[in-house]
Amino acid sequence: MSVSLSTPISSLMTNKRRVSALKSLGLITVGDALTYYPFRVTEPVALRALREARAGQPMAFAAQVRQVRVVPMNARRGFRLEVSVDDADFARTRNVNGTIARLVFFSGKRQYIDWLSARMHSGADIVVAGEPTEFNGQLQFTHPEVLTVDPDSRDSEESGSVRPGDEAQSRGGAATKRIYDADSEEEALRRVCRPRPVYHATSRISSEHIHEAILGFLDLLRDSSVGTDGDAEDEKARAGASGTDAASTDASRHADAGPAGSTDAGPADAAAASGTSPDIAALCQAIPDIVPESIRDVHALMHRAQAFLAIHDPQSTKEFHQAIATLRYEEALVSQTAVLQSRQHARQTQAHACADDALRDMFIASLPFKLTGGQREVIDDIAADMAQSYPMQRLLQGEVGSGKTVVAVAAMLQAVGAGYQAVLVAPTQVLAEQHYQTISAMVNGDSMQVAVTLLTGGMRLAARRKALAQAASGEPGIIIATHAAFSSTFQAPNLALVVIDEQHRFGVEQRESLRARGELTPHLLVMTATPIPRTAAMTWFGDLDISWLTELPGGRKPIRTVVVPEADAWTMAAMFAHIRKRLDAGERVYVVCPRIDMDEDADGAGDAGEDGFEAFDDGSDDERAQAAAGRQPGRRGRGASQASGSGSDSSEPMAEPKPPLHAVAEIAQRLQSLPQFEGVAFATLTGRDDDATKAQVMADFSSGKTPVLVATTVIEVGVDVPQASCIVIFDADRYGLSQLHQLRGRVGRGGTDSWAFLVSRAEPDSIAAQRLEVIHHSLDGAEIAQADLELRGAGDVLGDTQSGVKSGLKLLRVVKDVTIIAKARTDADALLDADPDLSHAVQLAGAVLDFTRGGESQIVSS
């Protein structure tokens, strides 16, 4: 059987439960497994006897269990397991005297404690790796990694006997041989000392088992490339890939390695020489390189096969990080080549040249205010782009309230002035109707008359047919639409410009469906108020020309942001009293909640339809719980850190559950019952409301009939009520920073003093509390976006349709790897200049094609 990167894992592994567990991680093929990268690698652990222990420095040693004691913890639920160990035999090999140490484990689950105590019974031989501390004058290791060692595996296999104390009862009552983690002390020491990759695991499969499977796949690829027969391959698959005999597989991979050594330098050397590596040349035949050799030599990069081996079976931490750097550059080169190819293809299509700017200039002259310098500059850039015979592709990023709508209207009037149509697509009906009213007033006056058509999915049938007929006529004008513009019934034969408002709410396929309607490709202007750092924009929107609006129009006052601990009753009461004063002054107040109803899943996006809340879990609770137990967050391994049988990791302490998220219905009821809001009318707005209800609610809120609006994040984009001066955001610690910045921008649009109150239940000094401090002290969207990108990742900030969450980019970091991205872009540009079709870089061309075909075309946002 020939094995390649596209070979299904299911055809190589006999352990179907393991296949299913890998599939749950998204690992279907061998290539998927090799690109499932570890999130860290452990440092080589020094071998030391207990008398050589140094506080705070990880170490490994062999010992024998002397005593096991289970202690109930009366002050809190759970149990403590204390294991006394003696390293006398191991210490003699180090020429020191042996001594006693204590291993301590905590768990709320009795069955886990029982399992541990059975493994580490009195007289058991074990190998321990951990960080020593001192407690009550005795050396102690809290939640160390423990491997049990077969005291005499060869004799047991030959005689078939069961050693006294090494029996376990099966369900049928028969005695069975105890299962050990390692066949020998040397093997166990080698495994705990060498650098090891640590993978994101689940309750179904541990990091160690993921590691074993990937090593098996590497062996199969190497053997397949040198013509190993099918029977031998099947045997290797069973031993290496299925994980049915992990210990023997590990031993065979490191057959040439001796004991881990007897000095502090020994373990590192042993780890670096922990066996004969697979034939790199054979592996390179099975795994062709993507980066052209000329570029690889310039940047001193590894071959792709060598990098895979160094990541999944590192001989040193230095080699591991070199391999990560190689594959990070590979991702940068593939993504930037795709971006530049998309840009080249766009320049080869035809578009309507819109060079007549008379109508646009008439509009600008009619404005009752003066444009900012940034607005004027962006309008000129757009005008120059639209005058070309190939389509404009421009991203306009602007702070909330920076005047993007005026820029968009100027661009649309340039298209109308040239005799064509322009469409502006908004993500919600509320925003579309608001744009329709605002733009109609702007372009219809004494000096000019421009046809403006509204098209939404919630219109009555007669009105909808009339709007569709107006668009289909091809007469010059502006069309304001929602997702209805993507319907096959929408036709605009003279469409010259497509404006996408809040582009992160739309998929690339939707935008492309609009641009492919006519014979010529329309110009494209996408706008966003979601802050995107310039470095991220270089990566994700590299095929677009990018403009930034950072200057706010005159009259806008800074928004005062206050973080309010929900448990602080005095501060909460003071906030409500302040809000009542603003209401009495004729102003409006938003109250934002992440959920609609109390009976929804506490951590889910509680809204449907247009609401966009995504609960942000920073993992701090889990990390604190694991730190309390003396474990590194995210670390999973074999031995004492992994339960047997089902493969679940029962050693992880259960984190305290987060309190349920607040709901619109709950908060509206609570606020109305407060004396501060006596006589004040409330309204609610969620994504579940129909379009007519939404329109009526917004009209009543704007007029002051219901001056308090309790809503979900449906108000996040575009809603413009100048009288709104306060916004209260419940569960603010559970939002992304960019989303909080967007919501904060809903107030202060009328030039009045304004406040944003971020109500939080985060613990002081927690990661969530630190995140809120970022937005508390900054009004700079770019600064906030960069912090959000670093804390949350590209997917949550940019939206899945523009992010790396669903893309092939697994190592490239858009903030930290700017230098790598810049180098890759330069290299990609030079490659395409010399070889536009990449006919001399076939593997790179294939990787780019896979990148764009596999759903990653959203990254280039063409």
mmCIF file of C-alpha atoms in Angstrom, residues 319-654:
data_model
loop_
_atom_site.group_PDB
_atom_site.id
_atom_site.type_symbol
_atom_site.label_atom_id
_atom_site.label_comp_id
_atom_site.label_asym_id
_atom_site.label_seq_id
_atom_site.Cartn_x
_atom_site.Cartn_y
_atom_site.Cartn_z
ATOM 1 C CA GLU A 319 15.553 22.410 16.081
ATOM 2 C CA PHE A 320 11.855 22.561 16.941
ATOM 3 C CA HIS A 321 11.750 26.360 16.717
ATOM 4 C CA GLN A 322 13.732 26.367 13.457
ATOM 5 C CA ALA A 323 11.133 24.038 11.972
ATOM 6 C CA ILE A 324 8.263 26.216 13.176
ATOM 7 C CA ALA A 325 9.943 29.237 11.549
ATOM 8 C CA THR A 326 10.271 27.300 8.268
ATOM 9 C CA LEU A 327 6.603 26.320 8.095
ATOM 10 C CA ARG A 328 5.518 29.759 9.241
ATOM 11 C CA TYR A 329 7.344 31.248 6.270
ATOM 12 C CA GLU A 330 5.780 28.599 4.006
ATOM 13 C CA GLU A 331 2.300 29.736 5.069
ATOM 14 C CA ALA A 332 3.252 33.358 4.499
ATOM 15 C CA LEU A 333 4.539 32.621 0.995
ATOM 16 C CA VAL A 334 1.433 30.631 0.005
ATOM 17 C CA SER A 335 -1.007 33.235 1.336
ATOM 18 C CA GLN A 336 0.831 36.204 -0.179
ATOM 19 C CA THR A 337 1.181 34.454 -3.538
ATOM 20 C CA ALA A 338 -2.581 33.838 -3.505
ATOM 21 C CA VAL A 339 -3.231 37.490 -2.642
ATOM 22 C CA LEU A 340 -0.993 38.809 -5.414
ATOM 23 C CA GLN A 341 -2.436 36.401 -7.983
ATOM 24 C CA SER A 342 -5.927 37.565 -7.085
ATOM 25 C CA ARG A 343 -4.815 41.152 -7.574
ATOM 26 C CA GLN A 344 -3.315 40.306 -10.974
ATOM 27 C CA HIS A 345 -6.492 38.557 -12.113
ATOM 28 C CA ALA A 346 -8.636 41.509 -11.034
ATOM 29 C CA ARG A 347 -6.537 43.890 -13.122
ATOM 30 C CA GLN A 348 -7.219 41.770 -16.215
ATOM 31 C CA THR A 349 -11.006 42.262 -16.065
ATOM 32 C CA GLN A 350 -12.949 45.194 -17.496
ATOM 33 C CA ALA A 351 -15.002 47.755 -15.547
ATOM 34 C CA HIS A 352 -17.016 50.898 -16.304
ATOM 35 C CA ALA A 353 -14.718 53.926 -16.312
ATOM 36 C CA CYS A 354 -16.450 56.626 -14.233
ATOM 37 C CA ALA A 355 -14.516 59.823 -14.926
ATOM 38 C CA ASP A 356 -17.360 62.386 -14.672
ATOM 39 C CA ASP A 357 -17.130 63.941 -11.202
ATOM 40 C CA ALA A 358 -19.476 66.916 -11.715
ATOM 41 C CA LEU A 359 -22.373 65.412 -9.735
ATOM 42 C CA ARG A 360 -20.015 64.349 -6.972
ATOM 43 C CA ASP A 361 -18.550 67.871 -6.680
ATOM 44 C CA MET A 362 -22.058 69.351 -6.631
ATOM 45 C CA PHE A 363 -22.896 67.063 -3.691
ATOM 46 C CA ILE A 364 -19.784 68.038 -1.765
ATOM 47 C CA ALA A 365 -20.517 71.722 -2.289
ATOM 48 C CA SER A 366 -24.068 71.260 -0.955
ATOM 49 C CA LEU A 367 -22.955 69.735 2.363
ATOM 50 C CA PRO A 368 -23.676 71.929 5.416
ATOM 51 C CA PHE A 369 -20.269 71.057 6.873
ATOM 52 C CA LYS A 370 -16.684 70.971 5.693
ATOM 53 C CA LEU A 371 -15.094 67.617 4.891
ATOM 54 C CA THR A 372 -12.100 66.573 6.949
ATOM 55 C CA GLY A 373 -8.731 66.310 5.260
ATOM 56 C CA GLY A 374 -8.912 62.518 5.485
ATOM 57 C CA GLN A 375 -12.330 62.409 3.806
ATOM 58 C CA ARG A 376 -11.168 64.653 0.988
ATOM 59 C CA GLU A 377 -8.064 62.528 0.400
ATOM 60 C CA VAL A 378 -9.993 59.235 0.344
ATOM 61 C CA ILE A 379 -12.648 60.667 -2.017
ATOM 62 C CA ASP A 380 -9.888 61.715 -4.426
ATOM 63 C CA ASP A 381 -8.253 58.261 -4.257
ATOM 64 C CA ILE A 382 -11.576 56.579 -5.016
ATOM 65 C CA ALA A 383 -12.239 58.952 -7.893
ATOM 66 C CA ALA A 384 -8.874 58.099 -9.445
ATOM 67 C CA ASP A 385 -9.570 54.368 -9.070
ATOM 68 C CA MET A 386 -13.055 54.568 -10.603
ATOM 69 C CA ALA A 387 -11.751 56.463 -13.602
ATOM 70 C CA GLN A 388 -9.759 53.364 -14.640
ATOM 71 C CA SER A 389 -11.059 50.690 -17.037
ATOM 72 C CA TYR A 390 -10.267 47.882 -14.558
ATOM 73 C CA PRO A 391 -12.258 47.450 -11.334
ATOM 74 C CA MET A 392 -11.372 49.335 -8.177
ATOM 75 C CA GLN A 393 -10.858 47.151 -5.116
ATOM 76 C CA ARG A 394 -10.599 49.305 -2.013
ATOM 77 C CA LEU A 395 -11.109 48.792 1.700
ATOM 78 C CA LEU A 396 -12.162 51.863 3.665
ATOM 79 C CA GLN A 397 -11.537 51.522 7.375
ATOM 80 C CA GLY A 398 -12.704 54.327 9.600
ATOM 81 C CA GLU A 399 -13.270 54.982 13.254
ATOM 82 C CA VAL A 400 -16.855 54.963 14.435
ATOM 83 C CA GLY A 401 -18.322 58.328 13.390
ATOM 84 C CA SER A 402 -15.438 59.255 11.084
ATOM 85 C CA GLY A 403 -17.750 59.988 8.127
ATOM 86 C CA LYS A 404 -17.493 56.878 5.952
ATOM 87 C CA THR A 405 -21.088 57.302 4.720
ATOM 88 C CA VAL A 406 -20.309 60.676 3.134
ATOM 89 C CA VAL A 407 -17.333 59.140 1.333
ATOM 90 C CA ALA A 408 -19.516 56.284 0.075
ATOM 91 C CA VAL A 409 -22.201 58.684 -1.193
ATOM 92 C CA ALA A 410 -19.553 60.706 -3.068
ATOM 93 C CA ALA A 411 -18.304 57.501 -4.738
ATOM 94 C CA MET A 412 -21.832 56.408 -5.676
ATOM 95 C CA LEU A 413 -22.604 59.842 -7.159
ATOM 96 C CA GLN A 414 -19.507 59.567 -9.316
ATOM 97 C CA ALA A 415 -20.975 56.363 -10.777
ATOM 98 C CA VAL A 416 -24.422 57.940 -11.194
ATOM 99 C CA GLY A 417 -22.900 61.041 -12.778
ATOM 100 C CA ALA A 418 -21.237 58.819 -15.370
ATOM 101 C CA GLY A 419 -24.631 57.321 -16.262
ATOM 102 C CA TYR A 420 -24.463 54.086 -14.253
ATOM 103 C CA GLN A 421 -25.974 52.456 -11.173
ATOM 104 C CA ALA A 422 -24.518 52.042 -7.688
ATOM 105 C CA VAL A 423 -25.677 49.714 -4.906
ATOM 106 C CA LEU A 424 -24.961 49.994 -1.197
ATOM 107 C CA VAL A 425 -25.497 46.757 0.746
ATOM 108 C CA ALA A 426 -26.137 47.020 4.501
ATOM 109 C CA PRO A 427 -26.181 44.057 6.917
ATOM 110 C CA THR A 428 -29.529 44.834 8.593
ATOM 111 C CA GLN A 429 -32.880 46.283 7.574
ATOM 112 C CA VAL A 430 -32.647 48.893 10.347
ATOM 113 C CA LEU A 431 -29.353 50.142 8.934
ATOM 114 C CA ALA A 432 -30.575 49.968 5.320
ATOM 115 C CA GLU A 433 -33.650 52.066 6.091
ATOM 116 C CA GLN A 434 -31.489 54.520 8.003
ATOM 117 C CA HIS A 435 -29.127 54.816 5.021
ATOM 118 C CA TYR A 436 -32.098 55.264 2.693
ATOM 119 C CA GLN A 437 -33.484 58.166 4.709
ATOM 120 C CA THR A 438 -30.086 59.823 5.230
ATOM 121 C CA ILE A 439 -28.860 59.469 1.639
ATOM 122 C CA SER A 440 -32.207 60.487 0.115
ATOM 123 C CA ALA A 441 -32.068 63.737 2.093
ATOM 124 C CA MET A 442 -28.454 64.304 1.027
ATOM 125 C CA VAL A 443 -28.881 63.855 -2.740
ATOM 126 C CA ASN A 444 -32.322 65.342 -3.298
ATOM 127 C CA GLY A 445 -32.497 69.084 -2.820
ATOM 128 C CA ASP A 446 -32.576 72.338 -4.698
ATOM 129 C CA SER A 447 -29.324 71.675 -6.555
ATOM 130 C CA MET A 448 -29.775 68.027 -7.604
ATOM 131 C CA GLN A 449 -32.229 65.145 -7.829
ATOM 132 C CA VAL A 450 -30.960 61.541 -7.743
ATOM 133 C CA ALA A 451 -33.156 58.441 -7.721
ATOM 134 C CA VAL A 452 -32.693 56.411 -4.533
ATOM 135 C CA THR A 453 -34.326 52.959 -4.278
ATOM 136 C CA LEU A 454 -34.743 50.846 -1.134
ATOM 137 C CA LEU A 455 -34.766 47.051 -1.436
ATOM 138 C CA THR A 456 -35.126 44.812 1.624
ATOM 139 C CA GLY A 457 -36.387 41.328 2.314
ATOM 140 C CA GLY A 458 -39.103 42.623 4.622
ATOM 141 C CA MET A 459 -40.837 44.854 2.081
ATOM 142 C CA ARG A 460 -44.378 44.164 0.957
ATOM 143 C CA LEU A 461 -44.576 42.284 -2.321
ATOM 144 C CA ALA A 462 -45.805 45.273 -4.375
ATOM 145 C CA ALA A 463 -43.078 47.582 -3.049
ATOM 146 C CA ARG A 464 -40.459 44.912 -3.583
ATOM 147 C CA ARG A 465 -41.514 44.334 -7.187
ATOM 148 C CA LYS A 466 -41.407 48.065 -7.833
ATOM 149 C CA ALA A 467 -37.872 48.303 -6.386
ATOM 150 C CA LEU A 468 -36.687 45.315 -8.435
ATOM 151 C CA ALA A 469 -38.190 46.816 -11.598
ATOM 152 C CA GLN A 470 -36.447 50.133 -10.925
ATOM 153 C CA ALA A 471 -33.100 48.358 -10.573
ATOM 154 C CA ALA A 472 -33.702 46.180 -13.639
ATOM 155 C CA SER A 473 -34.445 49.260 -15.776
ATOM 156 C CA GLY A 474 -30.770 50.185 -15.696
ATOM 157 C CA GLU A 475 -31.540 53.862 -15.121
ATOM 158 C CA PRO A 476 -28.789 55.759 -13.265
ATOM 159 C CA GLY A 477 -29.407 55.878 -9.533
ATOM 160 C CA ILE A 478 -28.528 54.618 -6.073
ATOM 161 C CA ILE A 479 -29.920 51.358 -4.682
ATOM 162 C CA ILE A 480 -29.864 50.745 -0.919
ATOM 163 C CA ALA A 481 -30.305 47.030 -0.185
ATOM 164 C CA THR A 482 -29.900 44.334 2.420
ATOM 165 C CA HIS A 483 -29.099 40.691 1.663
ATOM 166 C CA ALA A 484 -31.938 40.906 -0.856
ATOM 167 C CA ALA A 485 -29.347 42.248 -3.313
ATOM 168 C CA PHE A 486 -27.766 38.792 -3.418
ATOM 169 C CA SER A 487 -31.020 37.204 -4.590
ATOM 170 C CA SER A 488 -31.210 35.944 -8.165
ATOM 171 C CA THR A 489 -34.254 38.198 -8.686
ATOM 172 C CA PHE A 490 -32.098 41.311 -8.280
ATOM 173 C CA GLN A 491 -30.751 42.592 -11.602
ATOM 174 C CA ALA A 492 -28.914 45.864 -12.221
ATOM 175 C CA PRO A 493 -27.617 45.808 -15.816
ATOM 176 C CA ASN A 494 -25.653 49.062 -15.548
ATOM 177 C CA LEU A 495 -24.092 48.417 -12.156
ATOM 178 C CA ALA A 496 -20.775 50.259 -11.920
ATOM 179 C CA LEU A 497 -20.125 50.355 -8.161
ATOM 180 C CA VAL A 498 -20.827 47.994 -5.240
ATOM 181 C CA VAL A 499 -20.426 49.416 -1.737
ATOM 182 C CA ILE A 500 -20.434 46.874 1.102
ATOM 183 C CA ASP A 501 -21.097 48.424 4.515
ATOM 184 C CA GLU A 502 -19.659 46.534 7.494
ATOM 185 C CA GLN A 503 -17.988 44.007 5.217
ATOM 186 C CA HIS A 504 -17.225 41.503 7.982
ATOM 187 C CA ARG A 505 -20.954 40.657 8.091
ATOM 188 C CA PHE A 506 -20.899 39.276 4.521
ATOM 189 C CA GLY A 507 -19.263 36.266 2.939
ATOM 190 C CA VAL A 508 -17.040 36.506 -0.102
ATOM 191 C CA GLU A 509 -19.414 34.331 -2.125
ATOM 192 C CA GLN A 510 -22.216 36.864 -1.589
ATOM 193 C CA ARG A 511 -20.091 39.783 -2.724
ATOM 194 C CA GLU A 512 -18.854 37.882 -5.753
ATOM 195 C CA SER A 513 -22.426 37.011 -6.737
ATOM 196 C CA LEU A 514 -23.124 40.734 -7.075
ATOM 197 C CA ARG A 515 -19.951 41.474 -9.000
ATOM 198 C CA ALA A 516 -20.585 38.675 -11.506
ATOM 199 C CA ARG A 517 -24.067 39.851 -12.588
ATOM 200 C CA GLY A 518 -23.145 42.074 -15.516
ATOM 201 C CA GLU A 519 -20.863 41.896 -18.510
ATOM 202 C CA LEU A 520 -18.364 44.214 -16.824
ATOM 203 C CA THR A 521 -17.088 43.836 -13.279
ATOM 204 C CA PRO A 522 -18.268 46.686 -11.029
ATOM 205 C CA HIS A 523 -15.906 48.652 -8.843
ATOM 206 C CA LEU A 524 -15.847 47.490 -5.220
ATOM 207 C CA LEU A 525 -15.669 49.598 -2.062
ATOM 208 C CA VAL A 526 -15.885 47.715 1.233
ATOM 209 C CA MET A 527 -16.204 49.677 4.460
ATOM 210 C CA THR A 528 -15.734 48.717 8.072
ATOM 211 C CA ALA A 529 -15.766 50.423 11.433
ATOM 212 C CA THR A 530 -14.402 47.276 13.058
ATOM 213 C CA PRO A 531 -10.814 48.279 13.805
ATOM 214 C CA ILE A 532 -8.314 46.169 11.917
ATOM 215 C CA PRO A 533 -4.598 46.740 12.591
ATOM 216 C CA ARG A 534 -2.613 47.727 9.536
ATOM 217 C CA THR A 535 -0.488 44.582 9.882
ATOM 218 C CA ALA A 536 -3.593 42.398 9.837
ATOM 219 C CA ALA A 537 -5.000 44.290 6.877
ATOM 220 C CA MET A 538 -1.752 43.650 4.963
ATOM 221 C CA THR A 539 -2.325 39.920 5.414
ATOM 222 C CA TRP A 540 -6.055 39.441 5.072
ATOM 223 C CA PHE A 541 -6.858 42.220 2.583
ATOM 224 C CA GLY A 542 -3.582 42.327 0.690
ATOM 225 C CA ASP A 543 -5.295 42.421 -2.697
ATOM 226 C CA LEU A 544 -7.202 45.590 -1.783
ATOM 227 C CA ASP A 545 -6.011 49.165 -1.740
ATOM 228 C CA ILE A 546 -6.576 50.306 1.838
ATOM 229 C CA SER A 547 -7.651 53.713 3.090
ATOM 230 C CA TRP A 548 -7.976 54.799 6.707
ATOM 231 C CA LEU A 549 -10.160 57.554 8.142
ATOM 232 C CA THR A 550 -8.774 58.442 11.559
ATOM 233 C CA GLU A 551 -9.856 62.083 11.889
ATOM 234 C CA LEU A 552 -13.259 62.616 13.528
ATOM 235 C CA PRO A 553 -15.533 65.415 12.267
ATOM 236 C CA GLY A 554 -15.673 68.572 14.345
ATOM 237 C CA GLY A 555 -18.034 68.723 17.317
ATOM 238 C CA ARG A 556 -17.545 65.124 18.433
ATOM 239 C CA LYS A 557 -16.554 64.779 22.088
ATOM 240 C CA PRO A 558 -14.559 61.863 23.521
ATOM 241 C CA ILE A 559 -16.671 59.121 25.095
ATOM 242 C CA ARG A 560 -16.002 58.591 28.787
ATOM 243 C CA THR A 561 -15.636 54.883 29.507
ATOM 244 C CA VAL A 562 -16.251 53.489 32.998
ATOM 245 C CA VAL A 563 -15.757 49.881 34.126
ATOM 246 C CA VAL A 564 -18.430 49.032 36.717
ATOM 247 C CA PRO A 565 -18.063 45.883 38.880
ATOM 248 C CA GLU A 566 -21.549 44.393 39.049
ATOM 249 C CA ALA A 567 -20.973 43.282 42.642
ATOM 250 C CA ASP A 568 -20.366 46.919 43.698
ATOM 251 C CA ALA A 569 -23.909 47.942 44.611
ATOM 252 C CA TRP A 570 -22.974 51.560 45.405
ATOM 253 C CA THR A 571 -21.330 52.122 42.001
ATOM 254 C CA MET A 572 -24.211 50.432 40.186
ATOM 255 C CA ALA A 573 -26.712 52.693 41.986
ATOM 256 C CA ALA A 574 -24.636 55.778 41.136
ATOM 257 C CA MET A 575 -24.589 54.716 37.468
ATOM 258 C CA PHE A 576 -28.384 54.346 37.376
ATOM 259 C CA ALA A 577 -28.825 57.736 39.067
ATOM 260 C CA HIS A 578 -26.562 59.350 36.464
ATOM 261 C CA ILE A 579 -28.526 57.702 33.659
ATOM 262 C CA ARG A 580 -31.791 59.055 35.072
ATOM 263 C CA LYS A 581 -30.351 62.581 34.969
ATOM 264 C CA ARG A 582 -29.448 62.135 31.302
ATOM 265 C CA LEU A 583 -32.953 60.832 30.557
ATOM 266 C CA ASP A 584 -34.489 63.828 32.318
ATOM 267 C CA ALA A 585 -32.351 66.028 30.041
ATOM 268 C CA GLY A 586 -34.076 64.488 27.009
ATOM 269 C CA GLU A 587 -31.311 62.076 26.044
ATOM 270 C CA ARG A 588 -31.459 58.359 25.147
ATOM 271 C CA VAL A 589 -29.845 55.280 26.684
ATOM 272 C CA TYR A 590 -28.855 51.909 25.215
ATOM 273 C CA VAL A 591 -28.626 48.842 27.460
ATOM 274 C CA VAL A 592 -26.912 45.869 25.785
ATOM 275 C CA CYS A 593 -27.176 42.224 26.852
ATOM 276 C CA PRO A 594 -25.597 39.173 25.174
ATOM 277 C CA ARG A 595 -28.717 36.964 25.279
ATOM 278 C CA ILE A 596 -32.431 37.269 24.583
ATOM 279 C CA ASP A 597 -33.886 34.773 27.064
ATOM 280 C CA MET A 598 -32.733 33.290 30.338
ATOM 281 C CA ASP A 599 -33.320 29.718 29.175
ATOM 282 C CA GLU A 600 -30.622 29.852 26.469
ATOM 283 C CA ASP A 601 -27.235 28.230 26.711
ATOM 284 C CA ALA A 602 -25.177 30.455 28.979
ATOM 285 C CA ASP A 603 -22.083 30.415 26.788
ATOM 286 C CA GLY A 604 -23.700 30.455 23.385
ATOM 287 C CA ALA A 605 -24.455 33.322 21.109
ATOM 288 C CA GLY A 606 -27.805 33.917 22.605
ATOM 289 C CA ASP A 607 -29.325 35.569 19.602
ATOM 290 C CA ALA A 608 -30.403 34.478 16.195
ATOM 291 C CA GLY A 609 -30.492 36.261 12.879
ATOM 292 C CA GLU A 610 -28.609 39.516 12.875
ATOM 293 C CA ASP A 611 -27.233 39.490 16.427
ATOM 294 C CA GLY A 612 -23.512 38.954 16.556
ATOM 295 C CA PHE A 613 -22.449 38.315 20.162
ATOM 296 C CA GLU A 614 -19.819 35.650 20.592
ATOM 297 C CA ALA A 615 -18.887 34.787 24.169
ATOM 298 C CA PHE A 616 -15.153 35.295 24.669
ATOM 299 C CA ASP A 617 -13.589 32.727 26.977
ATOM 300 C CA ASP A 618 -10.053 33.751 27.902
ATOM 301 C CA GLY A 619 -9.431 30.455 29.666
ATOM 302 C CA SER A 620 -8.312 32.221 32.819
ATOM 303 C CA ASP A 621 -10.526 30.136 35.101
ATOM 304 C CA ASP A 622 -9.081 26.892 33.792
ATOM 305 C CA GLU A 623 -5.558 28.225 34.051
ATOM 306 C CA ARG A 624 -6.039 29.367 37.628
ATOM 307 C CA ALA A 625 -7.529 26.013 38.595
ATOM 308 C CA GLN A 626 -4.673 24.107 37.014
ATOM 309 C CA ALA A 627 -2.080 26.404 38.531
ATOM 310 C CA ALA A 628 -3.605 25.761 41.950
ATOM 311 C CA ALA A 629 -3.003 22.075 41.388
ATOM 312 C CA GLY A 630 0.600 22.650 40.352
ATOM 313 C CA ARG A 631 0.079 21.789 36.684
ATOM 314 C CA GLN A 632 0.876 23.677 33.543
ATOM 315 C CA PRO A 633 -2.276 24.776 31.691
ATOM 316 C CA GLY A 634 -3.017 22.647 28.680
ATOM 317 C CA ARG A 635 -0.446 19.969 29.467
ATOM 318 C CA ARG A 636 -1.602 16.417 29.009
ATOM 319 C CA GLY A 637 0.554 13.354 29.034
ATOM 320 C CA ARG A 638 0.749 9.668 29.640
ATOM 321 C CA GLY A 639 1.028 8.124 33.034
ATOM 322 C CA ALA A 640 -0.463 9.741 36.091
ATOM 323 C CA SER A 641 -1.826 12.659 34.136
ATOM 324 C CA GLN A 642 -4.126 10.488 32.050
ATOM 325 C CA ALA A 643 -6.916 8.196 33.121
ATOM 326 C CA SER A 644 -7.095 4.749 31.623
ATOM 327 C CA GLY A 645 -9.982 3.064 29.917
ATOM 328 C CA SER A 646 -11.978 5.837 28.311
ATOM 329 C CA GLY A 647 -8.949 8.027 27.758
ATOM 330 C CA SER A 648 -10.457 10.969 29.636
ATOM 331 C CA ASP A 649 -8.167 13.277 31.541
ATOM 332 C CA SER A 650 -9.685 13.177 34.995
ATOM 333 C CA SER A 651 -6.747 14.847 36.679
ATOM 334 C CA GLU A 652 -7.771 18.311 35.582
ATOM 335 C CA PRO A 653 -9.551 20.110 38.410
ATOM 336 C CA MET A 654 -12.973 21.319 37.497
#
